[in-house]
Amino acid sequence: MAHKEPHPDRDLIQGEWTERTLVEKLLEPVEKPPPRPWKVVVAVGAALTLVWLYAIFVTFVKGLGTWGINQPVAWGLDIVHFVWWIGIGHAGTLISAILVLMRQNWRDSLNRVTEAMTFFAILAAATFPLIHMGRPQHFYWVMPYPTHMALWPQYKSPLSWDVLAILTYITISTLFLYLGLIPDLALLRERSRGWRRKFYGWLSLGWTGNAVHWQRYRAVYVLLAGLATPVVISVHSVVSMDFAYGLVPGWHLTVFPPFFAAGAIYSGFAMALTLIIPLRKWYRLEGVITDRHLDWMAKVTLASGLGVAYIYLLEIFIAWYAGEPAEWAQQVWRMTGPYAPYYWAMMLINVVLLQTLWFPRFRKNLTWLFVFSILANVGMWLERFVIVVISLSHDFLPGNFQLYYPTWVDWTLFLGTIGFFLFGLSLFIRIFPPIAVAEMVHLFHRLRKH
């Protein structure tokens, strides 16, 4: 009698489940009262969102003079936070697109949360270029349309690139998120009553789950994955061109596109770990978000982080080897100037502490993994601060050297977007299942056959 080999993905769903109990468990965040930590997160997120709106109001009324920007640091924390949020959004698109094409089943438990994370991160990022324009009421001037004088936007301007990057990214991410929700929305439609039934019925677009619907669903999902895969690399590469296109010392480097892409994946997976680890505990989802899922996410974080660390060292080498005095002076300024603590803190987190993820004992220690995921995004914020603020504060001419001091408005705008991000995500997992139910049921049946 031939020995039956165990399925390689048998550890992706742990415990004794039936289809009914699995569905009930996955729908608990929507159908049952939320846990107390959820209420705390919603309250804090709502409070920070209100403070954020007040900071935006102050900016609109009093102007950009309320920020700490000066000459030559005309790009302050506003652009730092824009690039930071865009990077965080990359994990959702990576898990949704590339892992679909690679047929990696471990994405099924994670893609919904990371796609929602991407959506709200892009919305948070989009606010910063809007208010940084100075005249946000004329935001449509940068859109690609001809005016009555037959004038088009200046496509040599990085501001136009950012607009196109954001529009492309939010379109593909929203389509991915909504398409994956449709089978689960139909399931909630059948299980709900009253206005909720009408709400889910309207969003489910008449889904019945027949063979034709599933065939078209799978075909469109793979098509979207193929279209979105280049977006993962291209969008943040376009954002990097905002800097590489300039002649400021520390910016004019051809390694910026892969540098920013690797950093985006690194920060995106770190933020995904920050969200998934407490979500797993609060809703007792250890059977469907297993240690193997977290281990794989930690490995991807390590791989992308090593790419970031390599380019840190490459930047130092290029500045020395190129023999350009301004480039080497910029590198020395980062290491020894008044902003040196920021630079060395970045190196400590993104180079030294990153190496702990080589060892399974650290990857399987959820406390350390959660702490490191937070530190990783702190490190990536410091990286953007080094690139934007430190580079601009020390350019070619000593007469232009000027330090940058953020104001309370700068910090409030940032903390407010964090509150908006948490508030939006919390409401999302209360209204929609945070794990793709249809995908998990499909995986459950495939594993049970083995």
PDB file of N, CA and C in Angstrom, residues 2-58:
ATOM      1  N   ALA A   2       0.651   2.163  -0.950  1.00  0.00           N
ATOM      2  CA  ALA A   2       1.508   3.341  -1.086  1.00  0.00           C
ATOM      3  C   ALA A   2       1.282   4.287   0.094  1.00  0.00           C
ATOM      4  N   HIS A   3       2.392   4.847   0.558  1.00  0.00           N
ATOM      5  CA  HIS A   3       2.317   5.807   1.660  1.00  0.00           C
ATOM      6  C   HIS A   3       1.879   7.165   1.123  1.00  0.00           C
ATOM      7  N   LYS A   4       0.900   7.768   1.796  1.00  0.00           N
ATOM      8  CA  LYS A   4       0.363   9.056   1.358  1.00  0.00           C
ATOM      9  C   LYS A   4       1.161  10.177   1.988  1.00  0.00           C
ATOM     10  N   GLU A   5       1.797  10.990   1.147  1.00  0.00           N
ATOM     11  CA  GLU A   5       2.611  12.088   1.643  1.00  0.00           C
ATOM     12  C   GLU A   5       1.721  13.184   2.242  1.00  0.00           C
ATOM     13  N   PRO A   6       2.125  13.751   3.393  1.00  0.00           N
ATOM     14  CA  PRO A   6       1.352  14.853   3.966  1.00  0.00           C
ATOM     15  C   PRO A   6       1.450  16.092   3.083  1.00  0.00           C
ATOM     16  N   HIS A   7       0.396  16.880   3.083  1.00  0.00           N
ATOM     17  CA  HIS A   7       0.366  18.105   2.276  1.00  0.00           C
ATOM     18  C   HIS A   7       1.372  19.104   2.844  1.00  0.00           C
ATOM     19  N   PRO A   8       2.170  19.751   1.982  1.00  0.00           N
ATOM     20  CA  PRO A   8       3.189  20.685   2.488  1.00  0.00           C
ATOM     21  C   PRO A   8       2.599  21.878   3.247  1.00  0.00           C
ATOM     22  N   ASP A   9       1.319  22.181   3.017  1.00  0.00           N
ATOM     23  CA  ASP A   9       0.692  23.317   3.692  1.00  0.00           C
ATOM     24  C   ASP A   9      -0.219  22.877   4.835  1.00  0.00           C
ATOM     25  N   ARG A  10       0.004  21.694   5.372  1.00  0.00           N
ATOM     26  CA  ARG A  10      -0.889  21.161   6.401  1.00  0.00           C
ATOM     27  C   ARG A  10      -0.885  22.016   7.667  1.00  0.00           C
ATOM     28  N   ASP A  11       0.188  22.789   7.909  1.00  0.00           N
ATOM     29  CA  ASP A  11       0.274  23.602   9.126  1.00  0.00           C
ATOM     30  C   ASP A  11      -0.414  24.958   9.000  1.00  0.00           C
ATOM     31  N   LEU A  12      -0.997  25.259   7.845  1.00  0.00           N
ATOM     32  CA  LEU A  12      -1.604  26.577   7.661  1.00  0.00           C
ATOM     33  C   LEU A  12      -2.952  26.700   8.363  1.00  0.00           C
ATOM     34  N   ILE A  13      -3.593  25.574   8.644  1.00  0.00           N
ATOM     35  CA  ILE A  13      -4.816  25.557   9.447  1.00  0.00           C
ATOM     36  C   ILE A  13      -4.629  24.503  10.521  1.00  0.00           C
ATOM     37  N   GLN A  14      -4.605  24.916  11.760  1.00  0.00           N
ATOM     38  CA  GLN A  14      -4.339  24.005  12.870  1.00  0.00           C
ATOM     39  C   GLN A  14      -5.569  23.873  13.748  1.00  0.00           C
ATOM     40  N   GLY A  15      -5.741  22.679  14.301  1.00  0.00           N
ATOM     41  CA  GLY A  15      -6.879  22.420  15.169  1.00  0.00           C
ATOM     42  C   GLY A  15      -7.916  21.560  14.481  1.00  0.00           C
ATOM     43  N   GLU A  16      -8.931  21.164  15.238  1.00  0.00           N
ATOM     44  CA  GLU A  16     -10.013  20.339  14.721  1.00  0.00           C
ATOM     45  C   GLU A  16     -11.144  21.257  14.251  1.00  0.00           C
ATOM     46  N   TRP A  17     -11.346  21.279  12.938  1.00  0.00           N
ATOM     47  CA  TRP A  17     -12.342  22.163  12.371  1.00  0.00           C
ATOM     48  C   TRP A  17     -13.278  21.395  11.448  1.00  0.00           C
ATOM     49  N   THR A  18     -14.509  21.886  11.358  1.00  0.00           N
ATOM     50  CA  THR A  18     -15.405  21.544  10.264  1.00  0.00           C
ATOM     51  C   THR A  18     -15.609  22.826   9.460  1.00  0.00           C
ATOM     52  N   GLU A  19     -16.219  22.691   8.307  1.00  0.00           N
ATOM     53  CA  GLU A  19     -16.454  23.904   7.506  1.00  0.00           C
ATOM     54  C   GLU A  19     -17.310  24.906   8.286  1.00  0.00           C
ATOM     55  N   ARG A  20     -18.308  24.416   9.008  1.00  0.00           N
ATOM     56  CA  ARG A  20     -19.201  25.308   9.739  1.00  0.00           C
ATOM     57  C   ARG A  20     -18.471  26.028  10.875  1.00  0.00           C
ATOM     58  N   THR A  21     -17.696  25.290  11.654  1.00  0.00           N
ATOM     59  CA  THR A  21     -16.998  25.934  12.774  1.00  0.00           C
ATOM     60  C   THR A  21     -15.933  26.901  12.283  1.00  0.00           C
ATOM     61  N   LEU A  22     -15.289  26.578  11.144  1.00  0.00           N
ATOM     62  CA  LEU A  22     -14.293  27.483  10.584  1.00  0.00           C
ATOM     63  C   LEU A  22     -14.936  28.790  10.143  1.00  0.00           C
ATOM     64  N   VAL A  23     -16.074  28.699   9.454  1.00  0.00           N
ATOM     65  CA  VAL A  23     -16.775  29.900   9.008  1.00  0.00           C
ATOM     66  C   VAL A  23     -17.227  30.728  10.202  1.00  0.00           C
ATOM     67  N   GLU A  24     -17.781  30.059  11.226  1.00  0.00           N
ATOM     68  CA  GLU A  24     -18.231  30.780  12.419  1.00  0.00           C
ATOM     69  C   GLU A  24     -17.077  31.543  13.074  1.00  0.00           C
ATOM     70  N   LYS A  25     -15.918  30.889  13.136  1.00  0.00           N
ATOM     71  CA  LYS A  25     -14.761  31.527  13.767  1.00  0.00           C
ATOM     72  C   LYS A  25     -14.295  32.738  12.977  1.00  0.00           C
ATOM     73  N   LEU A  26     -14.251  32.608  11.670  1.00  0.00           N
ATOM     74  CA  LEU A  26     -13.749  33.698  10.835  1.00  0.00           C
ATOM     75  C   LEU A  26     -14.712  34.887  10.793  1.00  0.00           C
ATOM     76  N   LEU A  27     -15.995  34.637  11.070  1.00  0.00           N
ATOM     77  CA  LEU A  27     -16.974  35.723  11.050  1.00  0.00           C
ATOM     78  C   LEU A  27     -17.216  36.330  12.424  1.00  0.00           C
ATOM     79  N   GLU A  28     -16.551  35.809  13.451  1.00  0.00           N
ATOM     80  CA  GLU A  28     -16.718  36.346  14.806  1.00  0.00           C
ATOM     81  C   GLU A  28     -16.447  37.851  14.901  1.00  0.00           C
ATOM     82  N   PRO A  29     -15.380  38.373  14.272  1.00  0.00           N
ATOM     83  CA  PRO A  29     -15.132  39.824  14.399  1.00  0.00           C
ATOM     84  C   PRO A  29     -16.283  40.684  13.897  1.00  0.00           C
ATOM     85  N   VAL A  30     -17.088  40.161  12.963  1.00  0.00           N
ATOM     86  CA  VAL A  30     -18.199  40.920  12.404  1.00  0.00           C
ATOM     87  C   VAL A  30     -19.492  40.667  13.167  1.00  0.00           C
ATOM     88  N   GLU A  31     -19.737  39.413  13.560  1.00  0.00           N
ATOM     89  CA  GLU A  31     -21.050  39.031  14.089  1.00  0.00           C
ATOM     90  C   GLU A  31     -21.145  39.078  15.611  1.00  0.00           C
ATOM     91  N   LYS A  32     -20.040  39.054  16.316  1.00  0.00           N
ATOM     92  CA  LYS A  32     -20.078  39.068  17.771  1.00  0.00           C
ATOM     93  C   LYS A  32     -19.575  40.403  18.308  1.00  0.00           C
ATOM     94  N   PRO A  33     -19.920  40.741  19.551  1.00  0.00           N
ATOM     95  CA  PRO A  33     -19.449  42.013  20.129  1.00  0.00           C
ATOM     96  C   PRO A  33     -17.930  42.091  20.134  1.00  0.00           C
ATOM     97  N   PRO A  34     -17.354  43.254  19.856  1.00  0.00           N
ATOM     98  CA  PRO A  34     -15.893  43.377  19.769  1.00  0.00           C
ATOM     99  C   PRO A  34     -15.247  43.276  21.140  1.00  0.00           C
ATOM    100  N   PRO A  35     -14.000  42.835  21.206  1.00  0.00           N
ATOM    101  CA  PRO A  35     -13.277  42.796  22.487  1.00  0.00           C
ATOM    102  C   PRO A  35     -12.930  44.199  22.971  1.00  0.00           C
ATOM    103  N   ARG A  36     -12.575  44.303  24.234  1.00  0.00           N
ATOM    104  CA  ARG A  36     -12.268  45.609  24.817  1.00  0.00           C
ATOM    105  C   ARG A  36     -11.099  46.313  24.126  1.00  0.00           C
ATOM    106  N   PRO A  37     -10.004  45.608  23.747  1.00  0.00           N
ATOM    107  CA  PRO A  37      -8.909  46.326  23.056  1.00  0.00           C
ATOM    108  C   PRO A  37      -9.365  47.017  21.775  1.00  0.00           C
ATOM    109  N   TRP A  38     -10.329  46.413  21.084  1.00  0.00           N
ATOM    110  CA  TRP A  38     -10.845  47.042  19.857  1.00  0.00           C
ATOM    111  C   TRP A  38     -11.483  48.384  20.179  1.00  0.00           C
ATOM    112  N   LYS A  39     -12.239  48.430  21.267  1.00  0.00           N
ATOM    113  CA  LYS A  39     -12.898  49.682  21.657  1.00  0.00           C
ATOM    114  C   LYS A  39     -11.878  50.749  22.027  1.00  0.00           C
ATOM    115  N   VAL A  40     -10.797  50.328  22.681  1.00  0.00           N
ATOM    116  CA  VAL A  40      -9.741  51.278  23.047  1.00  0.00           C
ATOM    117  C   VAL A  40      -9.079  51.850  21.794  1.00  0.00           C
ATOM    118  N   VAL A  41      -8.777  50.969  20.836  1.00  0.00           N
ATOM    119  CA  VAL A  41      -8.134  51.418  19.597  1.00  0.00           C
ATOM    120  C   VAL A  41      -9.044  52.375  18.836  1.00  0.00           C
ATOM    121  N   VAL A  42     -10.336  52.067  18.775  1.00  0.00           N
ATOM    122  CA  VAL A  42     -11.282  52.945  18.082  1.00  0.00           C
ATOM    123  C   VAL A  42     -11.351  54.314  18.756  1.00  0.00           C
ATOM    124  N   ALA A  43     -11.404  54.318  20.090  1.00  0.00           N
ATOM    125  CA  ALA A  43     -11.490  55.592  20.813  1.00  0.00           C
ATOM    126  C   ALA A  43     -10.239  56.432  20.600  1.00  0.00           C
ATOM    127  N   VAL A  44      -9.060  55.805  20.722  1.00  0.00           N
ATOM    128  CA  VAL A  44      -7.808  56.535  20.523  1.00  0.00           C
ATOM    129  C   VAL A  44      -7.704  57.020  19.074  1.00  0.00           C
ATOM    130  N   GLY A  45      -8.047  56.142  18.126  1.00  0.00           N
ATOM    131  CA  GLY A  45      -7.986  56.523  16.718  1.00  0.00           C
ATOM    132  C   GLY A  45      -8.920  57.676  16.389  1.00  0.00           C
ATOM    133  N   ALA A  46     -10.134  57.650  16.945  1.00  0.00           N
ATOM    134  CA  ALA A  46     -11.088  58.732  16.687  1.00  0.00           C
ATOM    135  C   ALA A  46     -10.591  60.050  17.276  1.00  0.00           C
ATOM    136  N   ALA A  47     -10.022  60.000  18.496  1.00  0.00           N
ATOM    137  CA  ALA A  47      -9.510  61.220  19.122  1.00  0.00           C
ATOM    138  C   ALA A  47      -8.367  61.820  18.309  1.00  0.00           C
ATOM    139  N   LEU A  48      -7.433  60.962  17.875  1.00  0.00           N
ATOM    140  CA  LEU A  48      -6.307  61.452  17.080  1.00  0.00           C
ATOM    141  C   LEU A  48      -6.774  61.976  15.724  1.00  0.00           C
ATOM    142  N   THR A  49      -7.811  61.362  15.169  1.00  0.00           N
ATOM    143  CA  THR A  49      -8.340  61.837  13.888  1.00  0.00           C
ATOM    144  C   THR A  49      -8.909  63.236  14.022  1.00  0.00           C
ATOM    145  N   LEU A  50      -9.597  63.504  15.122  1.00  0.00           N
ATOM    146  CA  LEU A  50     -10.144  64.847  15.350  1.00  0.00           C
ATOM    147  C   LEU A  50      -9.020  65.876  15.503  1.00  0.00           C
ATOM    148  N   VAL A  51      -7.964  65.482  16.225  1.00  0.00           N
ATOM    149  CA  VAL A  51      -6.820  66.381  16.376  1.00  0.00           C
ATOM    150  C   VAL A  51      -6.155  66.628  15.019  1.00  0.00           C
ATOM    151  N   TRP A  52      -6.093  65.606  14.211  1.00  0.00           N
ATOM    152  CA  TRP A  52      -5.529  65.705  12.857  1.00  0.00           C
ATOM    153  C   TRP A  52      -6.321  66.704  12.014  1.00  0.00           C
ATOM    154  N   LEU A  53      -7.648  66.610  12.080  1.00  0.00           N
ATOM    155  CA  LEU A  53      -8.483  67.539  11.325  1.00  0.00           C
ATOM    156  C   LEU A  53      -8.273  68.972  11.799  1.00  0.00           C
ATOM    157  N   TYR A  54      -8.056  69.145  13.104  1.00  0.00           N
ATOM    158  CA  TYR A  54      -7.786  70.485  13.620  1.00  0.00           C
ATOM    159  C   TYR A  54      -6.453  71.018  13.074  1.00  0.00           C
ATOM    160  N   ALA A  55      -5.421  70.157  13.020  1.00  0.00           N
ATOM    161  CA  ALA A  55      -4.122  70.587  12.492  1.00  0.00           C
ATOM    162  C   ALA A  55      -4.235  70.955  11.012  1.00  0.00           C
ATOM    163  N   ILE A  56      -5.046  70.207  10.268  1.00  0.00           N
ATOM    164  CA  ILE A  56      -5.271  70.547   8.859  1.00  0.00           C
ATOM    165  C   ILE A  56      -5.981  71.890   8.745  1.00  0.00           C
ATOM    166  N   PHE A  57      -6.958  72.112   9.618  1.00  0.00           N
ATOM    167  CA  PHE A  57      -7.680  73.388   9.619  1.00  0.00           C
ATOM    168  C   PHE A  57      -6.731  74.553   9.898  1.00  0.00           C
ATOM    169  N   VAL A  58      -5.852  74.381  10.880  1.00  0.00           N
ATOM    170  CA  VAL A  58      -4.875  75.424  11.202  1.00  0.00           C
ATOM    171  C   VAL A  58      -3.968  75.691   9.997  1.00  0.00           C
TER     172      VAL A  58
END
